Coordinates of N, CA, C and O in Angstrom, one line a residue:
M4 N 272.7 54.2 48.3 CA 271.4 53.8 48.7 C 271.7 53.2 50.7 O 271.0 53.6 51.5
T5 N 272.2 51.8 50.2 CA 271.9 51.4 51.5 C 273.0 52.1 52.7 O 272.2 52.1 54.8
L6 N 273.8 52.7 52.6 CA 274.7 53.9 53.4 C 273.6 54.8 54.4 O 273.6 55.1 55.2
G7 N 272.6 55.2 53.0 CA 272.1 56.3 53.6 C 270.7 55.6 54.8 O 270.3 56.8 55.8
F8 N 270.1 54.7 54.7 CA 269.2 53.1 55.2 C 270.0 53.4 56.7 O 269.7 53.7 57.6
A9 N 271.5 52.7 56.4 CA 272.4 52.7 57.7 C 272.9 53.6 58.9 O 272.4 53.7 59.6
I10 N 273.0 55.1 57.9 CA 273.2 55.5 58.6 C 272.0 56.3 59.5 O 272.0 56.5 60.7
Q11 N 270.5 56.6 59.0 CA 269.5 56.8 59.0 C 269.3 56.1 60.4 O 268.3 56.6 61.4
L12 N 269.2 54.3 60.2 CA 269.4 53.6 61.4 C 269.9 53.7 63.1 O 269.7 53.9 64.3
V13 N 271.3 54.3 62.3 CA 271.7 54.7 63.1 C 271.7 55.5 63.9 O 271.5 56.4 65.2
A14 N 271.5 57.2 63.4 CA 270.9 57.7 63.8 C 269.4 57.7 64.7 O 269.6 58.8 65.8
I15 N 268.2 57.4 64.3 CA 267.4 57.1 64.9 C 267.8 56.3 66.2 O 266.4 56.7 67.3
T16 N 267.8 55.7 66.0 CA 268.8 54.8 67.9 C 269.0 55.4 68.6 O 268.7 54.9 69.6
V17 N 270.2 56.7 68.2 CA 270.5 57.1 69.0 C 270.1 57.9 69.6 O 269.5 58.7 70.9
L18 N 269.2 58.8 68.4 CA 267.6 59.7 69.5 C 266.9 58.7 70.1 O 266.3 59.6 71.3
A19 N 266.4 57.3 70.2 CA 265.2 56.9 70.9 C 266.3 56.3 72.0 O 265.6 56.7 73.6
L20 N 267.6 56.5 72.3 CA 268.3 56.0 73.6 C 268.5 57.3 74.4 O 268.7 57.1 75.6
I21 N 268.7 58.4 74.0 CA 268.6 59.7 74.2 C 267.4 59.9 74.8 O 267.7 60.3 75.9
G22 N 266.6 59.8 74.0 CA 265.1 59.8 75.2 C 264.9 61.5 75.3 O 265.4 62.4 74.2
D23 N 264.6 61.9 76.5 CA 264.2 62.9 76.9 C 265.7 63.8 77.1 O 266.1 63.7 78.4
P24 N 266.5 65.0 76.1 CA 267.4 65.2 76.9 C 267.5 65.8 78.0 O 266.6 66.9 78.9
S25 N 268.8 65.7 79.1 CA 268.4 66.1 80.5 C 269.8 67.5 81.1 O 269.7 67.9 81.9
G26 N 270.7 67.2 79.8 CA 271.8 67.7 80.2 C 272.4 68.6 78.7 O 271.9 68.1 77.3
T27 N 273.2 69.6 78.9 CA 274.1 69.5 77.8 C 274.8 69.4 76.8 O 274.5 69.2 75.8
A28 N 275.3 68.3 77.7 CA 275.9 67.4 76.3 C 274.6 66.2 75.8 O 275.5 65.4 74.8
V29 N 274.1 65.6 76.7 CA 272.9 65.5 75.8 C 272.4 65.4 74.4 O 272.3 65.4 73.6
V30 N 272.2 67.6 74.9 CA 271.2 67.8 74.0 C 272.4 68.3 72.8 O 272.4 68.4 71.5
T31 N 273.8 68.3 73.0 CA 274.7 68.3 71.7 C 275.0 67.1 71.6 O 275.3 67.5 70.0
A32 N 274.7 66.1 71.6 CA 274.8 65.0 71.3 C 273.8 64.9 69.8 O 273.2 63.8 68.9
G33 N 272.1 65.2 70.2 CA 270.3 64.7 69.9 C 271.1 65.7 68.9 O 270.3 65.2 67.2
I34 N 271.1 66.9 68.9 CA 271.0 67.9 67.8 C 271.8 67.5 66.5 O 271.0 67.8 65.1
P35 N 273.5 67.0 66.6 CA 273.9 66.6 65.2 C 273.4 65.3 65.1 O 272.9 64.8 63.5
M36 N 272.4 64.2 65.8 CA 272.0 63.0 65.1 C 270.7 63.0 63.9 O 270.4 62.7 63.4
L37 N 270.1 64.7 64.7 CA 268.9 64.9 64.2 C 269.4 65.3 63.0 O 268.8 65.4 61.7
G38 N 270.5 66.3 62.7 CA 271.5 66.7 61.6 C 271.7 65.6 60.6 O 271.7 65.1 59.2
V39 N 272.4 64.6 60.9 CA 273.1 63.1 60.6 C 271.5 62.5 60.0 O 272.0 61.7 58.7
F40 N 271.0 62.2 60.4 CA 269.3 62.0 59.9 C 269.1 62.6 58.8 O 268.9 62.2 57.7
M41 N 269.1 63.5 58.9 CA 268.5 64.4 57.7 C 269.5 64.6 56.2 O 269.0 64.5 55.4
F42 N 270.5 64.7 56.7 CA 271.4 64.4 55.8 C 271.6 63.1 55.0 O 271.4 63.1 54.1
A43 N 271.5 62.1 55.9 CA 271.8 60.5 55.5 C 270.4 60.2 54.4 O 270.4 59.6 53.3
Q44 N 268.5 61.3 55.0 CA 267.9 61.2 54.2 C 267.9 61.3 53.0 O 267.4 61.4 51.1
G45 N 268.8 62.8 52.6 CA 268.8 63.6 51.3 C 270.1 62.6 50.9 O 269.5 62.6 49.7
F46 N 270.9 62.2 50.9 CA 271.7 61.2 49.6 C 270.8 59.4 49.9 O 271.8 58.9 49.1
G47 N 270.7 59.1 50.1 CA 269.9 57.6 50.5 C 268.8 57.5 50.2 O 268.5 57.6 48.7
P48 N 267.6 57.3 50.9 CA 266.4 57.2 50.7 C 266.0 58.0 49.4 O 265.1 57.4 48.4
S49 N 265.6 59.5 50.1 CA 264.8 60.5 49.3 C 265.2 60.8 47.5 O 264.9 61.2 46.9
A50 N 266.8 60.0 47.5 CA 267.4 60.5 46.4 C 267.3 59.8 45.2 O 267.4 59.6 44.3
H51 N 266.3 58.6 45.7 CA 266.2 57.3 44.8 C 264.9 57.0 45.1 O 264.9 56.4 44.0
I52 N 263.9 57.2 45.7 CA 262.8 56.7 45.3 C 262.0 56.9 44.2 O 261.1 56.2 43.8
M53 N 261.9 57.7 43.4 CA 261.7 57.7 41.8 C 262.4 56.8 41.5 O 261.7 55.9 39.8
S54 N 263.7 56.4 41.2 CA 264.5 54.9 40.7 C 263.1 53.5 40.7 O 263.0 52.9 39.8
Y55 N 262.8 53.5 42.2 CA 261.9 52.5 42.1 C 260.8 52.2 41.1 O 260.6 51.4 40.4
A56 N 259.8 53.4 40.8 CA 258.8 53.3 40.3 C 259.3 53.5 38.8 O 258.6 52.9 37.8
S57 N 260.5 53.9 38.7 CA 260.7 54.4 37.0 C 261.2 53.2 36.3 O 261.1 52.7 35.3
L58 N 262.0 52.5 37.1 CA 263.1 51.2 36.8 C 262.2 50.2 37.0 O 262.8 48.7 36.7
G59 N 261.4 49.8 37.7 CA 260.7 48.7 38.4 C 259.6 47.9 37.8 O 259.0 47.1 38.3
F60 N 259.0 49.2 36.5 CA 257.9 48.4 35.8 C 258.5 48.7 34.5 O 259.1 49.0 34.2
P61 N 257.7 47.8 33.2 CA 257.7 47.8 31.6 C 257.1 49.4 31.4 O 256.5 49.9 31.8
T62 N 258.2 49.5 30.8 CA 257.6 51.0 29.8 C 256.0 51.6 29.7 O 255.8 52.4 30.1
P63 N 255.3 51.0 29.7 CA 253.7 51.4 29.3 C 253.4 51.8 30.0 O 252.2 52.6 30.4
M64 N 254.0 50.6 31.7 CA 253.3 51.4 32.7 C 254.1 51.8 33.4 O 253.9 52.5 34.9
R65 N 255.4 52.9 33.4 CA 255.8 53.8 34.2 C 255.3 54.7 34.7 O 255.7 55.5 35.9
G66 N 254.5 55.8 33.9 CA 254.0 56.5 34.1 C 253.0 56.8 35.1 O 252.7 57.4 36.2
V67 N 252.3 55.5 35.4 CA 251.3 55.4 36.6 C 252.1 54.2 37.6 O 251.4 54.9 39.0
S68 N 252.7 54.0 37.2 CA 253.6 53.6 38.7 C 254.1 55.2 39.3 O 254.5 54.8 40.1
I69 N 254.5 55.6 38.3 CA 255.3 57.0 39.2 C 254.2 58.1 39.6 O 254.6 58.6 41.1
G70 N 252.9 57.6 39.2 CA 252.3 58.3 39.6 C 251.7 57.7 41.0 O 250.9 58.4 42.4
F71 N 251.5 56.5 41.0 CA 251.4 56.0 41.9 C 252.2 56.2 43.4 O 251.8 56.0 44.2
N72 N 253.1 56.0 42.6 CA 254.5 56.0 44.3 C 254.3 57.6 44.8 O 254.8 57.4 46.0
Q73 N 254.2 58.5 43.6 CA 254.1 59.6 44.4 C 253.1 60.5 45.0 O 253.0 60.6 46.4
A74 N 251.7 59.6 44.9 CA 250.2 59.3 45.9 C 250.2 58.3 47.1 O 249.7 59.2 48.1
V75 N 251.4 57.6 46.6 CA 251.5 57.4 48.3 C 251.8 57.8 48.9 O 252.8 57.6 50.0
L76 N 253.4 58.3 48.5 CA 254.4 59.1 49.2 C 253.8 60.6 49.8 O 253.5 60.8 51.0
R77 N 253.2 60.9 48.8 CA 252.5 62.3 49.7 C 251.0 61.7 50.2 O 250.9 62.5 51.7
F78 N 250.5 60.4 50.2 CA 250.0 60.6 51.5 C 250.0 59.6 52.6 O 249.9 60.5 53.7
G79 N 251.7 59.3 52.6 CA 252.1 59.2 54.0 C 252.4 60.4 54.5 O 252.9 60.4 56.3
S80 N 253.4 61.3 53.6 CA 253.6 62.4 54.6 C 252.2 63.1 55.0 O 253.0 63.7 56.4
T81 N 251.4 63.6 54.3 CA 250.1 64.1 55.1 C 249.7 63.5 56.3 O 249.9 63.7 57.1
L82 N 249.5 61.7 55.9 CA 249.9 61.3 57.2 C 250.7 61.6 58.1 O 250.2 61.6 59.8
T83 N 251.7 61.4 58.7 CA 252.4 62.1 59.1 C 251.9 63.4 59.3 O 252.6 63.5 60.8
L84 N 252.1 64.3 58.9 CA 251.8 65.7 59.6 C 251.3 65.8 60.3 O 251.2 66.1 61.6
F85 N 249.5 65.5 60.3 CA 248.5 64.5 60.8 C 249.3 64.3 62.3 O 248.6 64.4 63.9
F86 N 249.4 63.4 62.3 CA 249.9 62.1 63.5 C 251.3 61.9 64.2 O 250.6 61.2 65.0
F87 N 252.1 62.3 63.9 CA 253.0 62.3 64.4 C 253.0 63.1 65.0 O 253.4 62.8 66.9
P88 N 252.1 64.6 65.6 CA 252.2 65.1 66.7 C 251.5 64.5 67.7 O 252.5 64.6 69.0
T89 N 250.6 63.6 67.3 CA 249.6 63.7 68.1 C 250.9 62.2 68.6 O 250.5 62.1 70.2
L90 N 251.8 61.7 68.1 CA 252.4 60.5 69.0 C 253.0 60.6 69.9 O 253.7 60.6 70.5
S91 N 253.8 61.7 69.2 CA 254.9 62.3 70.3 C 254.4 62.9 71.2 O 255.5 63.1 71.9
A92 N 253.4 63.5 71.2 CA 252.5 64.0 72.6 C 252.3 62.5 73.8 O 252.8 62.9 74.4
G93 N 251.9 61.8 72.9 CA 251.1 61.0 73.7 C 252.3 60.0 74.3 O 252.4 59.2 75.2
L94 N 253.2 59.5 73.7 CA 254.4 58.7 73.5 C 256.1 59.3 74.2 O 256.5 58.9 74.7
G95 N 256.1 60.7 74.1 CA 256.9 61.0 74.6 C 258.7 61.2 73.5 O 257.9 60.8 72.1
T96 N 259.1 60.9 73.5 CA 260.7 60.7 73.2 C 260.5 59.4 72.9 O 261.6 58.3 72.0
H97 N 259.8 58.2 73.7 CA 259.9 56.6 72.8 C 259.0 56.7 71.9 O 258.9 55.5 70.9
V98 N 258.7 58.1 70.8 CA 258.2 57.9 69.1 C 258.9 57.7 68.3 O 258.9 56.7 67.7
Y99 N 260.3 57.6 68.6 CA 261.7 57.2 67.9 C 261.6 55.6 67.7 O 262.0 55.3 67.0
L100 N 261.3 55.1 69.4 CA 261.3 53.4 68.9 C 259.7 52.6 68.6 O 260.4 51.8 67.6
L101 N 258.8 53.4 68.2 CA 257.7 53.3 67.5 C 258.1 53.2 66.2 O 258.0 52.9 64.7
I102 N 258.8 54.4 65.4 CA 259.6 54.8 64.2 C 260.3 53.6 63.5 O 260.1 52.5 63.0
L103 N 261.1 53.0 64.9 CA 262.7 51.9 64.5 C 261.9 50.4 64.2 O 261.8 49.5 63.4
A104 N 260.5 50.3 65.1 CA 259.8 48.9 65.2 C 258.7 49.1 63.6 O 258.2 48.0 63.7
S105 N 258.7 50.4 63.1 CA 257.6 50.0 61.9 C 258.1 49.3 60.8 O 257.4 48.9 60.0
P106 N 259.0 49.6 59.9 CA 259.3 49.2 59.0 C 259.3 46.8 59.3 O 259.1 46.5 58.1
P107 N 260.5 47.1 60.5 CA 260.1 45.3 60.2 C 258.4 44.5 60.7 O 258.3 43.5 60.3
A108 N 257.8 45.9 61.6 CA 256.0 45.0 61.3 C 255.5 45.6 60.4 O 254.6 44.6 60.1
F109 N 255.7 46.2 59.4 CA 255.0 46.0 57.7 C 255.4 45.4 56.7 O 254.9 45.1 55.8
T110 N 256.9 44.8 56.8 CA 257.4 43.9 55.5 C 257.0 43.2 55.4 O 256.3 42.5 54.2
P111 N 256.0 42.0 56.3 CA 255.5 41.3 55.5 C 254.0 41.1 55.2 O 253.9 40.7 54.2
G112 N 253.0 42.2 55.8 CA 252.5 42.6 54.6 C 252.6 43.4 53.9 O 251.6 42.6 52.7
V113 N 253.4 44.5 53.2 CA 253.9 44.5 51.8 C 254.6 43.2 51.1 O 254.0 43.4 49.8
K114 N 254.6 42.3 51.6 CA 255.6 41.2 50.8 C 254.0 40.7 50.5 O 254.1 40.0 49.2
A115 N 253.0 40.4 51.5 CA 252.2 39.5 50.9 C 251.2 40.4 50.4 O 250.8 39.6 49.2
I116 N 251.0 41.6 50.2 CA 250.4 42.1 49.3 C 250.7 41.8 47.6 O 250.6 42.1 46.5
S117 N 251.9 41.9 47.8 CA 253.3 42.6 45.9 C 252.9 41.0 45.9 O 252.9 40.9 44.4
G118 N 252.7 40.3 46.6 CA 252.9 38.8 45.8 C 254.4 38.6 46.3 O 254.3 37.2 45.4
R119 N 255.4 39.5 46.6 CA 256.9 38.4 46.6 C 257.3 37.9 47.9 O 257.3 38.8 48.9
F120 N 257.8 37.1 47.6 CA 258.6 36.6 49.2 C 259.7 36.5 49.0 O 260.3 35.7 48.3

């Protein structure tokens, strides 16, 4: 799973550095990077998302944890559906830099809420 995250990090960084493709060579590099990002999602984070909810809690709480995990996952997907086009229109290709900055920005808050340091 860590390999999937690492490959996604590399792919999104390359997409951020490419920015607005202006030539055939840049487009030719950008399209495979988008494919690599989606491929890494399939065998990395996406493949194991339910493992966290099912194995991270005691048996009596697993049903609730899986339901909560799915609710948060679908809520995030819905927010992305509505806000990504707006962010993309406003920020252009710099939206990839925002995506790269999001996990480090939210990690301290998530750790504070969960009580784990």
